Amino acid sequence: MWQANIFTSFPDAFPGSLGVSLIGKALKRNEWCLNIVDLKKFPAHNDRIDSYPYGGGVGMLLSPLTFEMAFNSLNSSSENERIFSENEQKFKRTQKFKRIYFSPRGRQLNQKDLADISQSAGLTVLCGRYEGVDQRILDYYKFEEVSIGDFVLLGGEVAAMAIIEGCVRLLPGIVGDQQSVQNDSFQENLLEHDQYTKPSVFKNIAVPEILLSGNHQKIRSFQNDLSKMITMKKRPDLWAKYVQDNMKLI
Ligand code: ADE
């Protein structure tokens, strides 16, 4: 069972959006497991989990001692964890998952990263708050710093939900129609084509005629061309990658 371990000082943020819809149902059916470790349960200095930065500066940093205790708790059965899975036996007390720390300083993750993570046994996430964390936590425990965009959030919780949702939807059996996962935007560096439903004319705008033709071969080819045009226009960076990967085919 794929598992996400999350270190956070705001455990009540979870499961949040991970508890609803297809992903929430899959969580209840034990098709994946969410393990929340509350950093506040591991105070290091004067009952605090954070401290002032050496050298001055605004805000407080997560103490490496707090993180060490929280991390070690992964290996022992502890009431500090809230495991969102009814089947404790399937829960993995492993520390070997890929580790990511959310920060605007990090590399932006892409669909290929999520596919790789979803094919592994699980993911360990550290959510920062306030000014951040002591750098030695990231260096010693080998966390990769990753961002979800060039903007600043208050903390990593929302970013964690986004990445975990992206990984879990790729697990086999989570999305009923596997075709829709295969048609994802970013699959092969192409964005998804436009889509339409009833009515065939809305505010005087008609659905492209070919979609009503019933000729599936022509429809696929139309949609494929549309995907290419949209990618070229909206994401020239992705289009350049597509052209490079398909040089021989074009
Ligand atoms: N934490 C704060 N800002 C962030 C961002 N842009 N991406 C990921 N984590 C963050």
mmCIF file of N, CA, C and O and ligand atoms in Angstrom, residues 101-106 128 146-157 159-160, ligand 1:
data_model
loop_
_atom_site.group_PDB
_atom_site.id
_atom_site.type_symbol
_atom_site.label_atom_id
_atom_site.label_comp_id
_atom_site.label_asym_id
_atom_site.label_seq_id
_atom_site.Cartn_x
_atom_site.Cartn_y
_atom_site.Cartn_z
ATOM 1 N N TYR A 101 10.999 18.477 0.956
ATOM 2 C CA TYR A 101 10.707 19.624 1.822
ATOM 3 C C TYR A 101 10.187 20.731 0.918
ATOM 4 O O TYR A 101 10.827 21.090 -0.079
ATOM 5 N N PHE A 102 8.989 21.252 1.235
ATOM 6 C CA PHE A 102 8.392 22.272 0.383
ATOM 7 C C PHE A 102 8.922 23.649 0.721
ATOM 8 O O PHE A 102 8.888 24.071 1.878
ATOM 9 N N SER A 103 9.383 24.332 -0.308
ATOM 10 C CA SER A 103 9.916 25.682 -0.126
ATOM 11 C C SER A 103 9.944 26.370 -1.488
ATOM 12 O O SER A 103 10.183 25.719 -2.510
ATOM 13 N N PRO A 104 9.692 27.682 -1.527
ATOM 14 C CA PRO A 104 9.737 28.375 -2.819
ATOM 15 C C PRO A 104 11.136 28.364 -3.432
ATOM 16 O O PRO A 104 11.313 28.691 -4.598
ATOM 17 N N ARG A 105 12.150 27.954 -2.641
ATOM 18 C CA ARG A 105 13.532 27.898 -3.123
ATOM 19 C C ARG A 105 13.798 26.668 -3.985
ATOM 20 O O ARG A 105 14.817 26.557 -4.644
ATOM 21 N N GLY A 106 12.856 25.704 -3.918
ATOM 22 C CA GLY A 106 13.135 24.397 -4.516
ATOM 23 C C GLY A 106 12.887 24.309 -6.008
ATOM 24 O O GLY A 106 12.346 25.214 -6.636
ATOM 25 N N GLY A 128 7.282 23.025 6.125
ATOM 26 C CA GLY A 128 7.839 24.129 6.911
ATOM 27 C C GLY A 128 6.758 25.148 7.224
ATOM 28 O O GLY A 128 5.715 25.181 6.595
ATOM 29 N N VAL A 146 11.578 21.222 -2.809
ATOM 30 C CA VAL A 146 10.766 21.372 -4.018
ATOM 31 C C VAL A 146 9.711 22.444 -3.821
ATOM 32 O O VAL A 146 9.250 22.707 -2.720
ATOM 33 N N SER A 147 9.345 23.064 -4.947
ATOM 34 C CA SER A 147 8.375 24.156 -4.937
ATOM 35 C C SER A 147 7.193 23.780 -5.809
ATOM 36 O O SER A 147 7.307 22.941 -6.705
ATOM 37 N N ILE A 148 6.034 24.404 -5.551
ATOM 38 C CA ILE A 148 4.911 24.179 -6.472
ATOM 39 C C ILE A 148 4.654 25.433 -7.322
ATOM 40 O O ILE A 148 3.648 25.528 -7.985
ATOM 41 N N GLY A 149 5.584 26.375 -7.318
ATOM 42 C CA GLY A 149 5.417 27.540 -8.189
ATOM 43 C C GLY A 149 6.176 28.733 -7.659
ATOM 44 O O GLY A 149 6.596 28.747 -6.496
ATOM 45 N N ASP A 150 6.345 29.727 -8.510
ATOM 46 C CA ASP A 150 7.098 30.921 -8.108
ATOM 47 C C ASP A 150 6.194 31.899 -7.377
ATOM 48 O O ASP A 150 5.872 32.984 -7.881
ATOM 49 N N PHE A 151 5.752 31.487 -6.216
ATOM 50 C CA PHE A 151 4.964 32.337 -5.331
ATOM 51 C C PHE A 151 5.203 31.799 -3.921
ATOM 52 O O PHE A 151 5.721 30.691 -3.766
ATOM 53 N N VAL A 152 4.819 32.595 -2.914
ATOM 54 C CA VAL A 152 5.148 32.179 -1.547
ATOM 55 C C VAL A 152 3.886 31.854 -0.749
ATOM 56 O O VAL A 152 2.935 32.639 -0.724
ATOM 57 N N LEU A 153 3.873 30.681 -0.148
ATOM 58 C CA LEU A 153 2.775 30.264 0.732
ATOM 59 C C LEU A 153 3.205 30.483 2.182
ATOM 60 O O LEU A 153 4.375 30.751 2.442
ATOM 61 N N LEU A 154 2.267 30.318 3.109
ATOM 62 C CA LEU A 154 2.649 30.431 4.524
ATOM 63 C C LEU A 154 3.354 29.173 5.020
ATOM 64 O O LEU A 154 4.120 29.207 5.968
ATOM 65 N N GLY A 155 3.055 28.051 4.374
ATOM 66 C CA GLY A 155 3.666 26.796 4.807
ATOM 67 C C GLY A 155 3.480 25.731 3.743
ATOM 68 O O GLY A 155 2.869 25.975 2.706
ATOM 69 N N GLY A 156 4.003 24.541 4.018
ATOM 70 C CA GLY A 156 4.020 23.501 2.997
ATOM 71 C C GLY A 156 2.788 22.600 2.950
ATOM 72 O O GLY A 156 2.707 21.702 2.110
ATOM 73 N N GLU A 157 1.801 22.816 3.847
ATOM 74 C CA GLU A 157 0.690 21.850 3.946
ATOM 75 C C GLU A 157 -0.120 21.751 2.641
ATOM 76 O O GLU A 157 -0.440 20.659 2.174
ATOM 77 N N ALA A 159 0.846 22.596 -0.327
ATOM 78 C CA ALA A 159 1.717 22.028 -1.361
ATOM 79 C C ALA A 159 1.769 20.501 -1.208
ATOM 80 O O ALA A 159 1.717 19.759 -2.197
ATOM 81 N N ALA A 160 1.838 20.029 0.045
ATOM 82 C CA ALA A 160 1.899 18.576 0.293
ATOM 83 C C ALA A 160 0.637 17.908 -0.232
ATOM 84 O O ALA A 160 0.692 16.857 -0.887
HETATM 85 N N1 ADE B 1 6.209 26.993 0.854
HETATM 86 C C1 ADE B 1 6.114 28.312 0.723
HETATM 87 N N2 ADE B 1 5.997 28.656 -0.546
HETATM 88 C C2 ADE B 1 6.025 27.501 -1.270
HETATM 89 C C3 ADE B 1 5.942 27.184 -2.633
HETATM 90 N N3 ADE B 1 5.831 28.101 -3.585
HETATM 91 N N4 ADE B 1 6.021 25.886 -3.008
HETATM 92 C C4 ADE B 1 6.168 24.948 -2.064
HETATM 93 N N5 ADE B 1 6.237 25.194 -0.769
HETATM 94 C C5 ADE B 1 6.157 26.461 -0.357
#
